[in-house]
Coordinates of C-alpha atoms and ligand atoms in Angstrom, one line a residue:
X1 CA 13.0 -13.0 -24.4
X2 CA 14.8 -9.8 -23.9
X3 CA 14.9 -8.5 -21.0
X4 CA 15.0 -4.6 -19.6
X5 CA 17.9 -3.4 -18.8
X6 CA 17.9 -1.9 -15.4
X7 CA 20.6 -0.1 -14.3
X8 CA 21.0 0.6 -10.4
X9 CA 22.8 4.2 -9.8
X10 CA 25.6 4.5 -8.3
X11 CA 26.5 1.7 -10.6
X12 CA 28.3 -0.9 -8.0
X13 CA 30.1 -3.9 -9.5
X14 CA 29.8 -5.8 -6.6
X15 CA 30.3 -5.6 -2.7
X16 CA 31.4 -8.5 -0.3
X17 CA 29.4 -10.3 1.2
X18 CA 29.2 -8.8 4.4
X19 CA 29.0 -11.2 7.7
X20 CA 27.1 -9.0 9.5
X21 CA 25.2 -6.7 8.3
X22 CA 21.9 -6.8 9.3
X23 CA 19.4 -4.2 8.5
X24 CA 16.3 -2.2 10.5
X25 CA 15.4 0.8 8.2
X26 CA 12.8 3.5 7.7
X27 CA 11.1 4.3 4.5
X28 CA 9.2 7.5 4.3
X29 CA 6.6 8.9 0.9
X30 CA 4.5 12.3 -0.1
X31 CA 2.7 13.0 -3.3
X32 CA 1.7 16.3 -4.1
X33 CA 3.5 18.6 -1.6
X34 CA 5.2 21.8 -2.5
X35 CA 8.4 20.8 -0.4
X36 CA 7.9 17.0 -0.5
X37 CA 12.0 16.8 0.1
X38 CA 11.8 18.8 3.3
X39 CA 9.4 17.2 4.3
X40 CA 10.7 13.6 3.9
X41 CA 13.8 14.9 5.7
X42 CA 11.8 16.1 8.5
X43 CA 10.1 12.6 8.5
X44 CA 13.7 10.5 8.4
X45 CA 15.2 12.6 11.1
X46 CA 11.8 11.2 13.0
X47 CA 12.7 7.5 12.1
X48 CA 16.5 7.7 12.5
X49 CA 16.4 5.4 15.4
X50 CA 15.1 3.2 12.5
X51 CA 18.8 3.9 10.8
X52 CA 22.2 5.3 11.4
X53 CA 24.1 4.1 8.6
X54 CA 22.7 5.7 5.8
X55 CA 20.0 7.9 3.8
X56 CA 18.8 9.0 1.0
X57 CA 15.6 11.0 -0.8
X58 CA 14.8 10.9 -4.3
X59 CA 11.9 13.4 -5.6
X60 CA 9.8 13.5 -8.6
X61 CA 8.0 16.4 -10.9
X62 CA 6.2 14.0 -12.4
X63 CA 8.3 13.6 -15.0
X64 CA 12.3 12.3 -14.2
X65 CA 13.3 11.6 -10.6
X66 CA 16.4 13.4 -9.0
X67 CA 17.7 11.0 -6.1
X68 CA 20.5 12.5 -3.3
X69 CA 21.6 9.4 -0.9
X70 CA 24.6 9.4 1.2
X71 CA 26.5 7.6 4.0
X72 CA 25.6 8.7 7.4
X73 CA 22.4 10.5 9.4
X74 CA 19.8 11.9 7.0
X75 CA 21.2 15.4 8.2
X76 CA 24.4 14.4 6.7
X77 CA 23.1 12.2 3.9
X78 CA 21.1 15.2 2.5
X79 CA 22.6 18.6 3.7
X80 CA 20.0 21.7 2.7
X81 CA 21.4 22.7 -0.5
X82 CA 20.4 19.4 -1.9
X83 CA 17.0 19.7 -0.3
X84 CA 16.6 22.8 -2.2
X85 CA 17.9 20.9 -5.5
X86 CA 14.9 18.3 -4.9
X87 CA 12.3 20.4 -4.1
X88 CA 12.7 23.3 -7.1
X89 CA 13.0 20.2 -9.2
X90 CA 9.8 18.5 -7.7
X91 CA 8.0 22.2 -7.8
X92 CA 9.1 22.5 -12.1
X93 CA 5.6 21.4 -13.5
X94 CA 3.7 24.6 -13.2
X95 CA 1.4 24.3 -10.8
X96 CA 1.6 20.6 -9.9
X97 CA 3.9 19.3 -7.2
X98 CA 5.7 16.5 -7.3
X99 CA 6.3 13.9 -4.6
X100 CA 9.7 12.6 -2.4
X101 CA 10.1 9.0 -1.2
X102 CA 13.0 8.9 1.7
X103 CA 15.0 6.2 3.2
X104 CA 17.4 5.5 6.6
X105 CA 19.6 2.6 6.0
X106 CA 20.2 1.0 9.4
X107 CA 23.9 -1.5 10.0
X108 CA 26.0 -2.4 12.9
X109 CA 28.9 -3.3 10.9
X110 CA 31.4 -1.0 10.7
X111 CA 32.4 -2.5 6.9
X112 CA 29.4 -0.3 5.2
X113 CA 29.2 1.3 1.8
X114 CA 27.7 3.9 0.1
X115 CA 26.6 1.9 -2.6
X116 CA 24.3 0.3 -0.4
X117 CA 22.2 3.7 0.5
X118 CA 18.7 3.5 -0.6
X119 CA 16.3 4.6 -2.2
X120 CA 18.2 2.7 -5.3
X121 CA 17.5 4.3 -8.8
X122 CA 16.6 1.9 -11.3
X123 CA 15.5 1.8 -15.1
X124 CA 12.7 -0.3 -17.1
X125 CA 10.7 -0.4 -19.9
X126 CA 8.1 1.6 -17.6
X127 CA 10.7 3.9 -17.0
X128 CA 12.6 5.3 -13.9
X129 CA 11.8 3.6 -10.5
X130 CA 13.3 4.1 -7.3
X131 CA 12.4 1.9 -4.3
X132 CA 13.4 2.1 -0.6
X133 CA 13.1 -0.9 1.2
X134 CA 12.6 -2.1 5.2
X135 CA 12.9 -5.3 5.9
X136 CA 14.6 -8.7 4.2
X137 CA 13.5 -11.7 1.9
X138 CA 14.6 -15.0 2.7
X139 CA 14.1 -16.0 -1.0
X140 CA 16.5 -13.3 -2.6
X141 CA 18.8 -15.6 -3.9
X142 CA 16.5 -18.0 -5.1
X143 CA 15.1 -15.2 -7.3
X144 CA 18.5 -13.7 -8.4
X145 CA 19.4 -17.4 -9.4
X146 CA 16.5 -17.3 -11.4
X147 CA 16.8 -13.7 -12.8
X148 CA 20.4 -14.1 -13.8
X149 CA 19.6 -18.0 -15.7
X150 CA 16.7 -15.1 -17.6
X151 CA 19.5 -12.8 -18.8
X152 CA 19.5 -10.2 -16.0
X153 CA 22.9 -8.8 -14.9
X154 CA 22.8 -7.7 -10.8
X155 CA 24.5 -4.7 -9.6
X156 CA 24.7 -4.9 -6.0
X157 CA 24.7 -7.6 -3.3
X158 CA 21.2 -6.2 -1.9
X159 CA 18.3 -8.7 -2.0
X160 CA 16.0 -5.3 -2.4
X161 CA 17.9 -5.3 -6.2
X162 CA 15.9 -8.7 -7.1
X163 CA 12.9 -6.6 -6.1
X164 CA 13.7 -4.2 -9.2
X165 CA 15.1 -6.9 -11.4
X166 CA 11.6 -8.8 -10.7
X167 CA 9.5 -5.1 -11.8
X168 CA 11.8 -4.8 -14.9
X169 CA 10.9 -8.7 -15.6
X170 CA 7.3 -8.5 -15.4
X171 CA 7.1 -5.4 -17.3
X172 CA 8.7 -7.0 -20.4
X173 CA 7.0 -6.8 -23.8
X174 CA 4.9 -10.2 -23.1
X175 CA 4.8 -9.4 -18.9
X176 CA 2.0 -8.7 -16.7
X177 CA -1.0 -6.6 -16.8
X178 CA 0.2 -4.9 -13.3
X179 CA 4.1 -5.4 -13.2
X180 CA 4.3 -4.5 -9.5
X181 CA 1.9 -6.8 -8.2
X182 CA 3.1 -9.7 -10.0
X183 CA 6.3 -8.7 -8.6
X184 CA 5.7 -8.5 -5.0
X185 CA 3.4 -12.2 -5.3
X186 CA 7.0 -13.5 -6.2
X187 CA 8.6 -12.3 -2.3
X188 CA 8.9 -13.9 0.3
X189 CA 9.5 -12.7 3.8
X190 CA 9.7 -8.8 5.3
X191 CA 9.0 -6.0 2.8
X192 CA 8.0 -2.8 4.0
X193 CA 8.3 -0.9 0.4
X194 CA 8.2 2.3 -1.0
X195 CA 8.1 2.8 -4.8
X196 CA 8.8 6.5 -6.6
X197 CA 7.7 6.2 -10.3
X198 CA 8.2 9.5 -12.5
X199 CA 4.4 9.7 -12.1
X200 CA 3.2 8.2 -8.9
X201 CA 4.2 6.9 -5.5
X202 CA 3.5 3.2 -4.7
X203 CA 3.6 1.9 -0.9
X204 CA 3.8 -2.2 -0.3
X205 CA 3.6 -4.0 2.5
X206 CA 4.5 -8.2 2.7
X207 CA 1.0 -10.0 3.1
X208 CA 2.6 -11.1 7.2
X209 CA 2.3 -7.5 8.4
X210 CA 6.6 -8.1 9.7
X211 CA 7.9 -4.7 9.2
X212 CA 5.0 -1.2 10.0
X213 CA 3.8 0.9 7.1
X214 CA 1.0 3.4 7.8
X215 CA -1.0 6.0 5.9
X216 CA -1.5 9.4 7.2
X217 CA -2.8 12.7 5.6
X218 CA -1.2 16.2 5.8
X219 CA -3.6 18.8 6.4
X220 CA -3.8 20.6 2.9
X221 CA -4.4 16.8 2.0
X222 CA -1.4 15.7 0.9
X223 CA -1.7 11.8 1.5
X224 CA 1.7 10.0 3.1
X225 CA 3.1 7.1 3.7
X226 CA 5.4 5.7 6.4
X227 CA 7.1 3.0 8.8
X228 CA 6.3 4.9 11.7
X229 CA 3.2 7.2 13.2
X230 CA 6.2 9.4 15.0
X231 CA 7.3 10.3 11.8
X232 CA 3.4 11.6 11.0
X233 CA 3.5 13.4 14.3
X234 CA 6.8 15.1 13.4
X235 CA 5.1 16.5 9.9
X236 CA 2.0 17.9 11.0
X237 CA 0.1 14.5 9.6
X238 CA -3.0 12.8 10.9
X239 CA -2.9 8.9 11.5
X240 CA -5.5 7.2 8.5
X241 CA -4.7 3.6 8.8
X242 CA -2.3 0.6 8.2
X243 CA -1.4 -0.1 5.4
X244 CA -2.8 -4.0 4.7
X245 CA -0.5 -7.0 5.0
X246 CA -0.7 -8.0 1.2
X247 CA -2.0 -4.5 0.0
X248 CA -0.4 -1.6 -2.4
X249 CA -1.3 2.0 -1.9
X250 CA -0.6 4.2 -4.7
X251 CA -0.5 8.1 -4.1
X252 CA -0.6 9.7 -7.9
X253 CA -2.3 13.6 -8.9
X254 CA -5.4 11.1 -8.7
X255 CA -5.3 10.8 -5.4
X256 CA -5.3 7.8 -2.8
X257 CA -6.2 4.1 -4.4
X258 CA -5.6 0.4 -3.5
X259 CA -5.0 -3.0 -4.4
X260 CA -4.1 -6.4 -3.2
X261 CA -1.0 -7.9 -4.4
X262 CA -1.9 -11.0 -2.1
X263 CA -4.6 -12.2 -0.7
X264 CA -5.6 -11.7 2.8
X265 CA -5.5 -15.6 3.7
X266 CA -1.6 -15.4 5.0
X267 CA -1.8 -15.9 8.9
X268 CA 0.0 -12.3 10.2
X269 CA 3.6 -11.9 11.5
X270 CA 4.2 -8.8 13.3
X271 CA 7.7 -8.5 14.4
X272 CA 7.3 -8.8 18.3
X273 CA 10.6 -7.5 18.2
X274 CA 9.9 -3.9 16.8
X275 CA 7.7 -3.8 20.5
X276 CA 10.8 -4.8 22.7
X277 CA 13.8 -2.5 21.1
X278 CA 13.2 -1.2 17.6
X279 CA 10.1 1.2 17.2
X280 CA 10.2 4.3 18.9
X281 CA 8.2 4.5 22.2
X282 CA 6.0 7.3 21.0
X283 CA 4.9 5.3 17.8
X284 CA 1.6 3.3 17.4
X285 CA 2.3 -0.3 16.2
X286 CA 0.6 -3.0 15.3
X287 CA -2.6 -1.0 16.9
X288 CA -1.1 -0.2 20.5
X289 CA 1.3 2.3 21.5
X290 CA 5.0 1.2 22.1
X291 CA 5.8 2.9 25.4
X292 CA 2.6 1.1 27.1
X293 CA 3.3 -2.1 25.6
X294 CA 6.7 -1.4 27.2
X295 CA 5.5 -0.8 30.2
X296 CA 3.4 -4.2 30.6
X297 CA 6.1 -6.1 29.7
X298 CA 8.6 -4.0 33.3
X299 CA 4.9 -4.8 35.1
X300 CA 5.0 -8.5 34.2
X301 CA 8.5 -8.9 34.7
X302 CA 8.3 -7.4 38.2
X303 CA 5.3 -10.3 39.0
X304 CA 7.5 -13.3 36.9
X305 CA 11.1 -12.1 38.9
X306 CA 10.7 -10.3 41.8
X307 CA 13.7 -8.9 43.8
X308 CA 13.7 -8.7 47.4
X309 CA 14.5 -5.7 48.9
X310 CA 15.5 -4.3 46.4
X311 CA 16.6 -0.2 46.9
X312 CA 16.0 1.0 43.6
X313 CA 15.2 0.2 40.0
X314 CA 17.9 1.4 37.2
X315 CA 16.5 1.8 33.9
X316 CA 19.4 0.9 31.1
X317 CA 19.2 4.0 28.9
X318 CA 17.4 5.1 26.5
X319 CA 16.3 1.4 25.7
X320 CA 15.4 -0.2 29.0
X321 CA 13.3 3.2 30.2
X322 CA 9.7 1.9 29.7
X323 CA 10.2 -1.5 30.9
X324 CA 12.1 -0.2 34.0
X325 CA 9.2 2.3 34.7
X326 CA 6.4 -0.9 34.5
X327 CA 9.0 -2.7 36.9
X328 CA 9.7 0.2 39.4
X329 CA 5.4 0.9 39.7
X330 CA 4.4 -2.6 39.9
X331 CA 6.9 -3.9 42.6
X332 CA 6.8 -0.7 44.5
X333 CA 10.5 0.4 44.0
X334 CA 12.0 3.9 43.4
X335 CA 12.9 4.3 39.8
X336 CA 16.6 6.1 40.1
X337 CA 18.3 7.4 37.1
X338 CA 21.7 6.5 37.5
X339 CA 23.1 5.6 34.3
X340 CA 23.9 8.6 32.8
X341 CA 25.0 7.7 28.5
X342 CA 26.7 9.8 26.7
X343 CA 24.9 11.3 23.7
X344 CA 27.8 11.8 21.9
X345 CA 30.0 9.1 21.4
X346 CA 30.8 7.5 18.4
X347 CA 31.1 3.8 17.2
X348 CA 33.3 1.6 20.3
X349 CA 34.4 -1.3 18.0
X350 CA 36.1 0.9 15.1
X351 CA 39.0 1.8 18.2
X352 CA 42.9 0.0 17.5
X353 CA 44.0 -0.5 20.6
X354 CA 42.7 -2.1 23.3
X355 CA 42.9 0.9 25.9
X356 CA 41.4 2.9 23.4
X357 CA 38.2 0.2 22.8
X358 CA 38.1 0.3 26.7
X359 CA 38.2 4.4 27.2
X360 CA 35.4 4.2 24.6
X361 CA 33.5 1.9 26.5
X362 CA 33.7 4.4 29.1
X363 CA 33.3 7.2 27.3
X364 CA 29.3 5.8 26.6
X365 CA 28.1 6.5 30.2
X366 CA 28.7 7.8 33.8
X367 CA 27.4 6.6 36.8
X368 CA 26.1 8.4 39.8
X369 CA 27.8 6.1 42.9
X370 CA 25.7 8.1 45.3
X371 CA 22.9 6.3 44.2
X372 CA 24.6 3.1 43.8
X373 CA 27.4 2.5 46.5
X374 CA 26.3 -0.2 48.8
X375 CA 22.4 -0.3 47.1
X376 CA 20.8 -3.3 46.4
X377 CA 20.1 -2.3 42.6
X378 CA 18.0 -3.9 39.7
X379 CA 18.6 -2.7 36.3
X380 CA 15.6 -3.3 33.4
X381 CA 17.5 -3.3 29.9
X382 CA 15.1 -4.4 27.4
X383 CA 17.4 -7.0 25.5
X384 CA 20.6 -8.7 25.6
X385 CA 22.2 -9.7 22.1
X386 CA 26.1 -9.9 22.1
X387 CA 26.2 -10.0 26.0
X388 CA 29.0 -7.5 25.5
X389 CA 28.3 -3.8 26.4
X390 CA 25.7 -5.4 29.1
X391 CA 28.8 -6.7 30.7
X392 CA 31.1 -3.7 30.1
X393 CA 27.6 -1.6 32.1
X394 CA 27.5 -4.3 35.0
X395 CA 31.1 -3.7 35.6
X396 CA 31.1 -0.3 35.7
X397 CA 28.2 -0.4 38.2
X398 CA 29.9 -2.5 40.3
X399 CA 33.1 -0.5 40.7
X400 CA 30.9 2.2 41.5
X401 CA 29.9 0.7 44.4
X402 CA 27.0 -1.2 43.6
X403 CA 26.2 -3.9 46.4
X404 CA 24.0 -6.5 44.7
X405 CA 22.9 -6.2 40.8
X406 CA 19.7 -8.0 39.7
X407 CA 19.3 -7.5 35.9
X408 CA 16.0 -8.1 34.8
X409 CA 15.5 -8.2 30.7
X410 CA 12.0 -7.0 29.5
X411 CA 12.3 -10.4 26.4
X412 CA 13.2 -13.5 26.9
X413 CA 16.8 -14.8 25.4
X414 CA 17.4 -14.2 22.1
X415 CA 18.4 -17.6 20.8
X416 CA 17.6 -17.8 17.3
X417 CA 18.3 -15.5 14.0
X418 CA 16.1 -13.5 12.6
X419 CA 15.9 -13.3 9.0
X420 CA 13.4 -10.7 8.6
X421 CA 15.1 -8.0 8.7
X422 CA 16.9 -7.6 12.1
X423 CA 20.5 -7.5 12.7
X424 CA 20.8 -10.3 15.4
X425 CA 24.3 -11.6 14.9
X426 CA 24.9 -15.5 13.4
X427 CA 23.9 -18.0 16.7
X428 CA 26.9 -18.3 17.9
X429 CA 27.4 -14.8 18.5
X430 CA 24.4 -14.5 20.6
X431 CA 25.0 -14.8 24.4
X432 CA 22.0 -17.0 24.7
X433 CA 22.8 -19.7 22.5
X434 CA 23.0 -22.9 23.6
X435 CA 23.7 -21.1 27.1
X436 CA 21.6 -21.5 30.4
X437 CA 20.3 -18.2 31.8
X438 CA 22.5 -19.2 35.1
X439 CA 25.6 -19.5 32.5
X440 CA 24.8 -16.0 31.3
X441 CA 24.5 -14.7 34.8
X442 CA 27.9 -15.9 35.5
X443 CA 29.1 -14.3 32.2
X444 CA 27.8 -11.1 32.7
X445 CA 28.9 -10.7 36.4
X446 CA 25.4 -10.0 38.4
X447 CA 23.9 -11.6 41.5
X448 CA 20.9 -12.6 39.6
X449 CA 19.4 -12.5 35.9
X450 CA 16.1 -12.9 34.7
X451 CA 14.2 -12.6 31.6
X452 CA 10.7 -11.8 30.8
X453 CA 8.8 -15.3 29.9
X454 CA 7.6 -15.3 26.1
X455 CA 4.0 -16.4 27.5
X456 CA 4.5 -13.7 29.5
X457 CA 5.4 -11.4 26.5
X458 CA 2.6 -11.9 24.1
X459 CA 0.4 -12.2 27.0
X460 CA 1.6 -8.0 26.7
X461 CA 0.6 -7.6 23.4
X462 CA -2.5 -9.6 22.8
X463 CA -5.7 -7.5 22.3
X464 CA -9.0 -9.2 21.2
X465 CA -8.6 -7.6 17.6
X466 CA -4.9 -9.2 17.2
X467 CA -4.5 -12.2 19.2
X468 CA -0.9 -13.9 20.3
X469 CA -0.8 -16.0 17.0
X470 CA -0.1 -13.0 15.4
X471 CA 3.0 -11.6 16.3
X472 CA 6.6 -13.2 15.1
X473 CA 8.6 -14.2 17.8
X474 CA 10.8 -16.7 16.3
X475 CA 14.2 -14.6 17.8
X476 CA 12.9 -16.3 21.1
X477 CA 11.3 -19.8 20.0
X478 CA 12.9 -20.5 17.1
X479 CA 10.0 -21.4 15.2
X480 CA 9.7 -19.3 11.8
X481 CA 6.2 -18.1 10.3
X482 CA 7.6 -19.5 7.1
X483 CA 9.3 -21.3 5.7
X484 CA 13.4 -20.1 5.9
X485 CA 15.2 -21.6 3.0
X486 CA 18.1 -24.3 4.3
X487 CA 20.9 -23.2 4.2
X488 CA 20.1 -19.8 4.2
X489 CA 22.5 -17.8 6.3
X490 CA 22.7 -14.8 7.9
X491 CA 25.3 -13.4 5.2
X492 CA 23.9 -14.5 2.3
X493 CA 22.7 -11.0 1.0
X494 CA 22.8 -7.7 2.3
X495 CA 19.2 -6.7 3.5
X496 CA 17.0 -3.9 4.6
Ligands
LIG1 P1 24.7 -6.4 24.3 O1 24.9 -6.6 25.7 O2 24.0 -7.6 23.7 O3 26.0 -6.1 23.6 O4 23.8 -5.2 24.1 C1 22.6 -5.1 24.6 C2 22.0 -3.8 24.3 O5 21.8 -3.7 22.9 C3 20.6 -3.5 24.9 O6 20.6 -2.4 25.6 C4 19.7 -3.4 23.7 O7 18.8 -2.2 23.9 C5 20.6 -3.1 22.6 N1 20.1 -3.7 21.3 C6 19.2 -4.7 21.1 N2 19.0 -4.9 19.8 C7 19.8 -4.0 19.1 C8 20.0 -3.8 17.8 O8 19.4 -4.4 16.9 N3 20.9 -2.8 17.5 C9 21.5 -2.1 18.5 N4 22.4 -1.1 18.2 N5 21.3 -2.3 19.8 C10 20.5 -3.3 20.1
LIG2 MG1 20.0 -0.5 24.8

């Protein structure tokens, strides 16, 4: 059988296999908008939190796609000019807009490339395609194995290229019926997906529910899609619904229609962990909004690990806000801002020299010693990964003056990798592994440490609609929804 060439622009021959990166992204679609480019750049500069590394938007008239992806923040990645480019080119059939799909590419590695920037542009029998992705397969290289035995030559070391290479496959001469859904049945693990065809947008989402992908409606109609409702907020959009574990929306000049890719019998999988750190705190996930869900998990921590007299509570900012406010009202203790962060600093670990790494470390936050010196202080982060800038911050507080420091941490310890998609380092780079929460006290220099229980935690998100079966929390137990292939590690592909 001959196979489709699909060719992935920029061409990359290849890019090493990166130890680290590990990806968190935000994917972004509108059909039938007059500036559907502005308006997915609007959207990404919503999600960013959801990516720093890179972005990218690639528009359609409904006839050839025009794709503008770069290194960097969206604002960056896309500068206006270009937006103008996509936007007259989406606006060129006479009276019939086009449609934009938009992605932010999210890595903590400092080794990143532009050749990883989504939305990729592909080619196949069908075609042009381009696909942004959130999320990662644990069976990538079980597929590329398979693709590449079949004939098909890859082009990057992303695992969201098997996804294409899988669309080309099934839309061979003697393929499927419906190519994309035959596709997607072949993934396994987190896929949050936007497709742009020349002549329609499709939206995916993996039959666990790991990664959030919603609907919303602009209101001249316009139908979107995207990871997060902040994002709809930000555009003038109104909230419609999820889209389905297992479920492809397609926005075309026809409108709004669906269909299951899977069915809906897979038990769900909602990444607990997009509650604790990753979604914004104004977005609705999963059915609840993230700041209260926040909040419970600082109230429940306050009754699991109280502190004694203490003076104040210190939220960690920006991440440890919500949780620190649910601490401070539910044990009765003023809530004091005295970590001031610095907006505007840069990356710490890219610095030669070790003064330099340590002025940076600095350089990422003041703190007020009036509120601090001689204070009986507990600080609510809401996670501890590396153990690293925790114990750079716990330092700092105590040299300005800080009596006692109680951290409290709104998860419990992150012991496990996750290989859906976010960028927890390999085990032994967690400070948790194989590491008591007294041996982590000791290692990050404060009087006491405590971390929110993991009954406690989905005891926080439960809701009578979506019980605690139904959430992913395998960072903290260490048991997977599926199946993770041996072997696979944490390198293996790069991810989104
Ligand atoms: P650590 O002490 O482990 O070096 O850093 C802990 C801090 O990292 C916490 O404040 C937490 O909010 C933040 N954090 C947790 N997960 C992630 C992540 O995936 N990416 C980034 N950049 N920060 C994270
Ligand atoms: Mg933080």
């Amino acid at each position: 059988m001959r196979l489709p060439v699909l060719r992935t622009i920029p061409s990359h021959r290849s890019r090493p296999h990166d130890a680290e990166a590990r990806e968190k992204c935000g994917v972004f679609g509108v059909w039938a908008h007059q500036s559907p480019a502005r308006l997915a750049y609007s959207a990404l500069v919503a999600l960013q939190h959801r990516g720093q590394e890179s972005a990218g938007i690639v528009a359609t008239d409904g006839r050839v796609l025009e794709r503008r992806a770069e290194m960097g923040l969206v604002s960056n990645a896309v500068p206006p000019p270009d937006l103008d480019t996509l936007d007259t080119h989406a606006n060129s059939r006479p009276s019939i807009p086009g449609g934009a799909i938009g992605h932010n590419r999210y890595s903590t590695t400092g080794a990143s490339a532009s050749n990883n920037a989504q939305p990729f542009l592909g080619h196949f029998k069908g075609g042009q395609v381009a696909i942004g992705h959130n999320g990662n397969l644990v069976n990538a290289r079980e597929l590329r194995d398979e693709l590449e035995r079949a004939g098909h030559g890859f082009h990057t070391s992303s695992d969201t290229e098997a996804i294409l290479q899988l669309l080309a496959h099934y839309s061979s001469d003697d393929g499927s019926q419906d190519p994309l859904a035959s596709a997607l049945a072949r993934l396994r693990g987190a896929f949050s997906l936007v497709f742009l065809f020349s002549d329609r947008l499709e939206a995916a989402r993996d039959p666990w529910g790991w990664r959030p992908l919603v609907v919303g409606r602009l209101p001249d109609g316009s139908p979107v899609v995207t990871s997060e409702t902040v994002a709809l907020d930000v555009i003038g959009a109104e909230f419609v619904r999820e889209v389905e574990p297992g479920e492809i929306v397609t926005l075309s000049d026809d409108g709004v229609s669906s269909r299951r890719f899977a069915d809906a019998s897979a038990p769900l999988a909602h990444c607990i962990f997009e509650h604790v750190y990753f979604a914004s705190p104004a977005t609705r996930l999963f059915g609840q909004t993230v700041q209260m869900v926040r909040e419970r998990f600082g109230e429940r921590l306050a009754q699991e690990a109280p502190v004694e007299n203490a003076d104040l509570v210190i939220p960690m900012p920006d991440s440890g806000r919500s949780a620190a406010t649910g601490f401070a009202r539910a044990s009765a203790t003023p809530y004091r801002e005295a970590i001031i962060p610095n907006r505007y600093v840069g990356r710490t670990f890219i610095k030669p020299t070790k003064e330099e790494r340590a002025t940076a470390v600095r350089l990422k936050l003041n703190i007020i010693s009036e509120l601090v010196e001689g204070q009986t202080c507990v600080v609510v982060d809401d996670s501890v990964v590396r153990g690293t800038t925790t114990r750079a911050k716990m330092d700092q507080l105590r040299a300005a003056g800080a009596r006692e420091i109680h951290l409290r941490i709104s998860c419990p310890p992150i012991r496990h990798p996750c290989f859906f998609g976010i960028d927890f380092a390999e085990r032994t780079q967690l400070v948790a592994h194989e590491r008591s929460v007294e041996e982590i006290r000791s290692l990050l220099g404060v009087d006491s440490l405590a971390y929110l229980s993991l009954d406690g935690m989905l005891d926080c998100v439960a809701m009578p609609s979506l019980g605690r079966e139904n959430y992913c929390a395998a960072c903290f137990s260490g048991t997977y929804p599926i199946e993770v292939p041996n072997g696979l590690s944490k390198e293996s592909l790069t991810s989104c």
